Coordinates of C-alpha atoms in Angstrom, one line a residue:
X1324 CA -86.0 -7.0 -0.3
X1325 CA -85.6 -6.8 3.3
X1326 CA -86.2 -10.5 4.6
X1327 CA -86.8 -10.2 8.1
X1328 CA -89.2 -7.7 7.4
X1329 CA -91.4 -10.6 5.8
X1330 CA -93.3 -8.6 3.5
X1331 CA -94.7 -6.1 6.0
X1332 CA -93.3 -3.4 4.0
X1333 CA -96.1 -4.1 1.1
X1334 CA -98.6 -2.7 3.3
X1335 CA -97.2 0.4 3.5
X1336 CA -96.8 0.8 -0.4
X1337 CA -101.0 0.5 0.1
X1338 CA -100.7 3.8 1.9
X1339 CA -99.4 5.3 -1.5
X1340 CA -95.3 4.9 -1.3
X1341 CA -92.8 3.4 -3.3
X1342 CA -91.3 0.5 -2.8
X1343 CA -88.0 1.7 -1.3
X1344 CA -89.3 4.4 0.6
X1345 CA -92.2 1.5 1.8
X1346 CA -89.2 -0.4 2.9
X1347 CA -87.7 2.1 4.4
X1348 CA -91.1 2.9 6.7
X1349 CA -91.6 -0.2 7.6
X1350 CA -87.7 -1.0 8.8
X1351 CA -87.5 2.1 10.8
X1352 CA -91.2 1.7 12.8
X1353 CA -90.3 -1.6 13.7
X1354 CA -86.5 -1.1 15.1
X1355 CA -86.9 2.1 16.2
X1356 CA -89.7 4.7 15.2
X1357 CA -87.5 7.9 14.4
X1358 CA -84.9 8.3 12.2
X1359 CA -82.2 11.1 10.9
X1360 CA -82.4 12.1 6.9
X1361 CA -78.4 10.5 7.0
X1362 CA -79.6 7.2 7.9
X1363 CA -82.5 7.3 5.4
X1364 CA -79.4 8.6 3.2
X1365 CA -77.2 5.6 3.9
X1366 CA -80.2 3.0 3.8
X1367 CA -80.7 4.3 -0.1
X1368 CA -76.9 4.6 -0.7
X1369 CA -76.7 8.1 -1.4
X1370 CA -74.9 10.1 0.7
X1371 CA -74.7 13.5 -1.9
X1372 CA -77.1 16.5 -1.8
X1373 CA -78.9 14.6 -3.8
X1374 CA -79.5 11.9 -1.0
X1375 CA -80.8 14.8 1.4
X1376 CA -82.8 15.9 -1.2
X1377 CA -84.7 12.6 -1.4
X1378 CA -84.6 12.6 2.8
X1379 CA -86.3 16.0 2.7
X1380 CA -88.9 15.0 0.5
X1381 CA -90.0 11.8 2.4
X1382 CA -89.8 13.5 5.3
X1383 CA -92.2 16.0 4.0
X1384 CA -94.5 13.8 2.9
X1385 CA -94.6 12.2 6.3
X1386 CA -95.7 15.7 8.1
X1387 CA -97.7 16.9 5.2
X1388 CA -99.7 13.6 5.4
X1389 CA -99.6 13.6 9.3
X1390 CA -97.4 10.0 9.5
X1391 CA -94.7 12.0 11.3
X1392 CA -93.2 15.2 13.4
X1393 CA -89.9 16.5 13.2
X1394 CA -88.1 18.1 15.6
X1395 CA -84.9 19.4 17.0
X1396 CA -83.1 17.1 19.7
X1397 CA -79.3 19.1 21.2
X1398 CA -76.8 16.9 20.1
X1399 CA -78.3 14.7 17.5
X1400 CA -80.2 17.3 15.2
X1401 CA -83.0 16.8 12.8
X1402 CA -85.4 13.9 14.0
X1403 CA -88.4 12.4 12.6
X1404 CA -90.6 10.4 14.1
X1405 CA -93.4 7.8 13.0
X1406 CA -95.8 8.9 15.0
X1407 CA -99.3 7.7 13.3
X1408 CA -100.9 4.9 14.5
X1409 CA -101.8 4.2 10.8
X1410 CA -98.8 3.1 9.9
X1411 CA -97.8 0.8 12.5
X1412 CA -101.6 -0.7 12.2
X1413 CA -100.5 -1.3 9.0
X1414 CA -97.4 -3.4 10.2
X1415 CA -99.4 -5.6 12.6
X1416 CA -97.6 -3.8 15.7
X1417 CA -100.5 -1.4 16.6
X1418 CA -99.3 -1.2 20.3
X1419 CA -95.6 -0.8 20.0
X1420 CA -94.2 2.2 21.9
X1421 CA -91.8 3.4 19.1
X1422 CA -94.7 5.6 18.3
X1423 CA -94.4 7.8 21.4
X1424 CA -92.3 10.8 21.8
X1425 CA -89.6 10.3 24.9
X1426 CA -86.7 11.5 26.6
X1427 CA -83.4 12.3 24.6
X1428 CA -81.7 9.4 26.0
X1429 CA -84.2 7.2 24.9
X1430 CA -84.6 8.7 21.2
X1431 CA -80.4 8.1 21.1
X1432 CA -80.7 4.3 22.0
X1433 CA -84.0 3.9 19.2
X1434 CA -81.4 6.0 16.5
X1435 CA -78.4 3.4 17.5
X1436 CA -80.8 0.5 17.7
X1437 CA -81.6 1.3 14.2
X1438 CA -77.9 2.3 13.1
X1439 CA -76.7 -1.1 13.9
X1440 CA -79.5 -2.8 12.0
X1441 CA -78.5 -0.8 9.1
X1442 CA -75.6 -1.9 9.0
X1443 CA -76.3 -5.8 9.2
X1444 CA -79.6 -6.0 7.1
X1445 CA -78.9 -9.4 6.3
X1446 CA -78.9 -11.1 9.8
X1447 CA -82.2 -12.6 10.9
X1448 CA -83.7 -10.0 13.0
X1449 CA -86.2 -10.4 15.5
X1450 CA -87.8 -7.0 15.5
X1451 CA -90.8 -7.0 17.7
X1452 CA -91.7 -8.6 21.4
X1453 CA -93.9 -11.3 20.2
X1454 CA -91.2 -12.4 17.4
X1455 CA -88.4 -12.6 19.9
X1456 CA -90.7 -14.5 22.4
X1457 CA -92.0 -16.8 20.1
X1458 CA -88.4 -17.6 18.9
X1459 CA -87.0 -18.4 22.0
X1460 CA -90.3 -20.6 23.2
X1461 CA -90.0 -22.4 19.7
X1462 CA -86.6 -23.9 21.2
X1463 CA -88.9 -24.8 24.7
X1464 CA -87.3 -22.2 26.8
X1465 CA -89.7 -21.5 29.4
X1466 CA -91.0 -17.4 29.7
X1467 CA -90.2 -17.3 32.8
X1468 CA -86.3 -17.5 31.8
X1469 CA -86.7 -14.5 29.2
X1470 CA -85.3 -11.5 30.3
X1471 CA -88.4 -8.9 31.1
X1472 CA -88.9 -5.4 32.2
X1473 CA -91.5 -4.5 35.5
X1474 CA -93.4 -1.1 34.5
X1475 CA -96.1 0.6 36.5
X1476 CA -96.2 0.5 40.5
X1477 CA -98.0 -1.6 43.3
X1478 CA -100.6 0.6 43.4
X1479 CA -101.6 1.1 40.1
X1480 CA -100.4 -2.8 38.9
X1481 CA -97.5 -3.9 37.5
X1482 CA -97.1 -5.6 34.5
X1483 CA -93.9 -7.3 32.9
X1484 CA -92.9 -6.9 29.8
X1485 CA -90.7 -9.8 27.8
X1486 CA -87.6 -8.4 26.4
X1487 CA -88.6 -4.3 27.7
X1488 CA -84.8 -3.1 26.8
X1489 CA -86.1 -3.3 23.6
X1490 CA -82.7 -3.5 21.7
X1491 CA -82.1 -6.1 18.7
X1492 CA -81.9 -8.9 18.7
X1493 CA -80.9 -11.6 15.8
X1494 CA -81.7 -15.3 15.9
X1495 CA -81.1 -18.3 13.2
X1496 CA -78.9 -20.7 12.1
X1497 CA -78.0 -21.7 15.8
X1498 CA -76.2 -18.2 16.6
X1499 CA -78.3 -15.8 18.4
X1500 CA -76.9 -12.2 18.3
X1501 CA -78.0 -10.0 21.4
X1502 CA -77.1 -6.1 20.8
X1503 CA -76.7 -3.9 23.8
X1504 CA -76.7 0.4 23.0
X1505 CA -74.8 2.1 25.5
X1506 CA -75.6 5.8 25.9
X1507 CA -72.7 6.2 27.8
X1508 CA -73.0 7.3 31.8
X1509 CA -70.4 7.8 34.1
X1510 CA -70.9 3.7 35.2
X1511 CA -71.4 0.8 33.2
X1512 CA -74.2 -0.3 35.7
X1513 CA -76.6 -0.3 33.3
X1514 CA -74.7 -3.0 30.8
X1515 CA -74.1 -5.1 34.1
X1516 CA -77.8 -5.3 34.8
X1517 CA -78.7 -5.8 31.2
X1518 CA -76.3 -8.7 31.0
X1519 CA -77.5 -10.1 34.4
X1520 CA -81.2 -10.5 32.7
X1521 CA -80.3 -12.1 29.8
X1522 CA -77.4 -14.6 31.3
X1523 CA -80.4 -16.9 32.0
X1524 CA -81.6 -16.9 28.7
X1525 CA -78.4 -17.4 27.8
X1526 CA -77.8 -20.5 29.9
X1527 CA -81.1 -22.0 27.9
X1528 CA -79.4 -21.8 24.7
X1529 CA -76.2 -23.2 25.7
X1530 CA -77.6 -26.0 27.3
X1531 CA -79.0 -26.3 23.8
X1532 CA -76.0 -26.5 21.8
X1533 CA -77.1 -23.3 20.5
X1534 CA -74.4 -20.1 20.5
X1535 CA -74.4 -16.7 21.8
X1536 CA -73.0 -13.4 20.5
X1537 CA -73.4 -10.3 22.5
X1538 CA -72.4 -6.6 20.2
X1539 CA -72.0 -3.1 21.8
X1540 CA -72.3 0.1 20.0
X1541 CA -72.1 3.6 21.5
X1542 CA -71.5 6.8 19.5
X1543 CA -67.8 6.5 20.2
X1544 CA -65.1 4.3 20.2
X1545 CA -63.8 6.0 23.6
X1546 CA -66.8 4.8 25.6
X1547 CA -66.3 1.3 24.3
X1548 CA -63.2 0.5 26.0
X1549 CA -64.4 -0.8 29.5
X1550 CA -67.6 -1.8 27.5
X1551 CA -65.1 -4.3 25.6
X1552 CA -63.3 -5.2 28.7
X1553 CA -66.5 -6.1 30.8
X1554 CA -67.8 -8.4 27.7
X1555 CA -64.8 -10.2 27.1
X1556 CA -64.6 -11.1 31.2
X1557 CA -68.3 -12.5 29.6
X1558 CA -66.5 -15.2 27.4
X1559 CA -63.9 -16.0 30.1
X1560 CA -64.3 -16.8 32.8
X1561 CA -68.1 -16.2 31.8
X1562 CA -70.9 -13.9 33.4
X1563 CA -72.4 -15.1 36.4
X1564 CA -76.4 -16.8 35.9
X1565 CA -78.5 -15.3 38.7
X1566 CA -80.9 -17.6 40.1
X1567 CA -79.9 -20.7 38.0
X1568 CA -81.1 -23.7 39.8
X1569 CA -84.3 -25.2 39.9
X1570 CA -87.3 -23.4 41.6
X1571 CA -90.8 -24.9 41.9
X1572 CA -91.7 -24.6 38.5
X1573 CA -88.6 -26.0 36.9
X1574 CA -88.9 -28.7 38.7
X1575 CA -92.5 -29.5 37.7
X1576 CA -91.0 -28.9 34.3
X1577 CA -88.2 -31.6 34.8
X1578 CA -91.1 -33.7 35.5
X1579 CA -93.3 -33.2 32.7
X1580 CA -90.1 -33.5 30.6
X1581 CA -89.1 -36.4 31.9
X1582 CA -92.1 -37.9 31.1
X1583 CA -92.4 -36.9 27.4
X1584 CA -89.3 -38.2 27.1
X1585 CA -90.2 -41.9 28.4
X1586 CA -93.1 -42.5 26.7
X1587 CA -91.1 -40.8 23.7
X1588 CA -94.7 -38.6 23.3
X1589 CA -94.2 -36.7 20.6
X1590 CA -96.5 -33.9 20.7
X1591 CA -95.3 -33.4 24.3
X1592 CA -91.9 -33.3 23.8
X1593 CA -92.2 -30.7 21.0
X1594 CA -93.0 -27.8 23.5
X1595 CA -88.9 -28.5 23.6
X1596 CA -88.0 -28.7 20.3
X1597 CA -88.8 -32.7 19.7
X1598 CA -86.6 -35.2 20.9
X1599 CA -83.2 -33.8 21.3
X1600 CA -84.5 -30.3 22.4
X1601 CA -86.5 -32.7 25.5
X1602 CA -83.2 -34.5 25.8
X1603 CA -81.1 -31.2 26.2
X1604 CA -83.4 -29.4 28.6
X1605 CA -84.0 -32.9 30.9
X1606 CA -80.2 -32.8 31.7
X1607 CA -80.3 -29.2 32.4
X1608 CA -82.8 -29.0 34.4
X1609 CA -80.9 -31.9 36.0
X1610 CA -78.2 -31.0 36.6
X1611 CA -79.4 -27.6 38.4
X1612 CA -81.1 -29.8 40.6
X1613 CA -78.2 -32.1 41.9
X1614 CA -76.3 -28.7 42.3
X1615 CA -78.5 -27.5 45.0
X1616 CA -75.6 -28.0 47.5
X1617 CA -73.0 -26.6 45.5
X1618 CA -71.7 -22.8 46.1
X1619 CA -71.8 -19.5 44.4
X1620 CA -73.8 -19.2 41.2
X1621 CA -73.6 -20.6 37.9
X1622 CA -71.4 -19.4 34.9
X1623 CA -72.3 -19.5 31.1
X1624 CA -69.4 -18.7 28.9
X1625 CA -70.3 -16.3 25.8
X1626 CA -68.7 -17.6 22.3
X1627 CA -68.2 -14.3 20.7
X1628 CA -68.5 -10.7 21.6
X1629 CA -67.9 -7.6 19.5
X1630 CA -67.7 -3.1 20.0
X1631 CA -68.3 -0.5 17.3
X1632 CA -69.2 2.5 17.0
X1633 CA -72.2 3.8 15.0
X1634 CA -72.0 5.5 11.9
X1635 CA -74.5 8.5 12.6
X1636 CA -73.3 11.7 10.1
X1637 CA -75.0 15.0 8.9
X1638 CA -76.4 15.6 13.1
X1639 CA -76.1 19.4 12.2
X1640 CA -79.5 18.7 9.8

């Protein structure tokens, strides 16, 4: 039994699959929506022709029952993707995108997102929007510092999406794992913005006695050299918190706060995690006031960070 998947799996078994293959569903709709037959392979522990035997037939009974397409994609091979709104009804996450076909730099971060999952099915995973929000919230970190995405354009409306990379994320036990995919690129701009979103998140936790691990995986272990050397500048002398002090709403936060916290009201204070959550996130906000005069932006210090590569085999398939 998957934990993190909480079950969710059991209501794909009511659309007539076994347990593992249930599992199996269920895991790769919520991480990622498409999968190759070796990581279906490695997920049942049977990498033999007997293993892509079993991947064939599940596969099959995906099309043949209209769950999934398969398809060619250069460089990667055989894909299949969950593409029935049936099944991720079924999993409470009607709206997710992972149902939608998209570009082949988009299906390669979805296959390494779920890769790296694979390969930690123990750690606490957060796998949709609304779980990661409502994590982060629990510890009275205000939306506003989450890291979001803007999609659409000013004349048709934009709307902001909560934690749009969409890659996993793993939160318990006081350590929050953040995983970034790089696709490679001739630049690592794209790790430097996705760093620069989350630092403020970041800062929230830390000021929360709460620590922070941020993994890379690529195809390759050549492309994670100046990936490893741009995320241990990260841990010290730390990555640089855009926008940390105190706006308008912060500080009407810092008020509210600050009186939860002297008339000790406890259903007040638990938008912050009860008393020592208020306590935490009164001197933080705090502190970013009386630095208003100070220069150059603040720096949060990761404690761990980590490179692989993934694991992806049989491509040619």
């Amino acid at each position: 039994m998957i934990a993190h998947l909480q079950g969710r799996e059991k209501a794909i078994q009511e659309l007539g699959f076994k347990p593992e293959d249930a599992e199996w569903i269920a895991l790769v709709a919520l991480h990622s929506g498409v999968f190759l037959r070796s990581q279906y392979g490695r997920f049942v522990g049977d990498n033999t022709s007997t293993g892509r035997k079993r991947a064939e037939r599940l596969v099959g009974g995906l099309l043949q029952r209209g769950l999934g397409s398969d398809y060619d994609v250069p460089g990667l091979g055989r894909v299949c993707r969950l593409k029935s709104r049936t099944v991720y009804r079924a999993l409470g996450a009607e709206h997710i995108r992972h149902r939608r076909d998209a570009a082949q730099l988009t299906l390669l971060r979805r296959l390494l997102s779920l890769d790296f999952v694979l390969g930690e099915l123990g750690l606490p995973w957060l796998p949709t929007e609304p779980e990661k929000v409502a994590a982060f919230e629990a510890l009275g970190i205000p939306r506003q510092v989450l890291p979001k995405r803007v999609y659409g354009s000013k004349r048709k409306g934009r709307t902001e999406r909560p934690f749009g990379w969409k890659m996993p994320i793993a939160f318990a036990d006081g350590l929050a794992r953040f995983v970034f995919v790089d696709i490679g690129g001739e630049t690592h701009e794209e790790l430097l913005s996705w760093g620069a979103e989350h630092a403020p998140l970041w800062s929230a936790l830390a000021a929360r006695g709460l620590r922070t691990e941020v993994i890379a995986v690529a195809l390759a272990n050549g492309r994670l050299v100046d990936t490893e050397r741009i995320l241990t500048g990260w841990t010290e002398p730390g990555i640089r918190v855009p926008g940390a002090r105190v706006n308008d709403a912060q500080l009407d936060e810092l008020k509210r706060a600050e009186g939860a916290l002297a008339s000790l009201d406890e259903p007040a204070m638990s938008k912050w995690g009860g008393l020592n959550g208020t306590i935490r996130r009164v001197a933080e906000l705090q502190r970013r006031r009386d630095a208003v005069g100070q220069e150059g932006p603040e720096r949060i210090r990761l404690d761990g960070v980590r490179v692989c590569s993934a694991q992806l085999a049989w491509t040619a398939r």
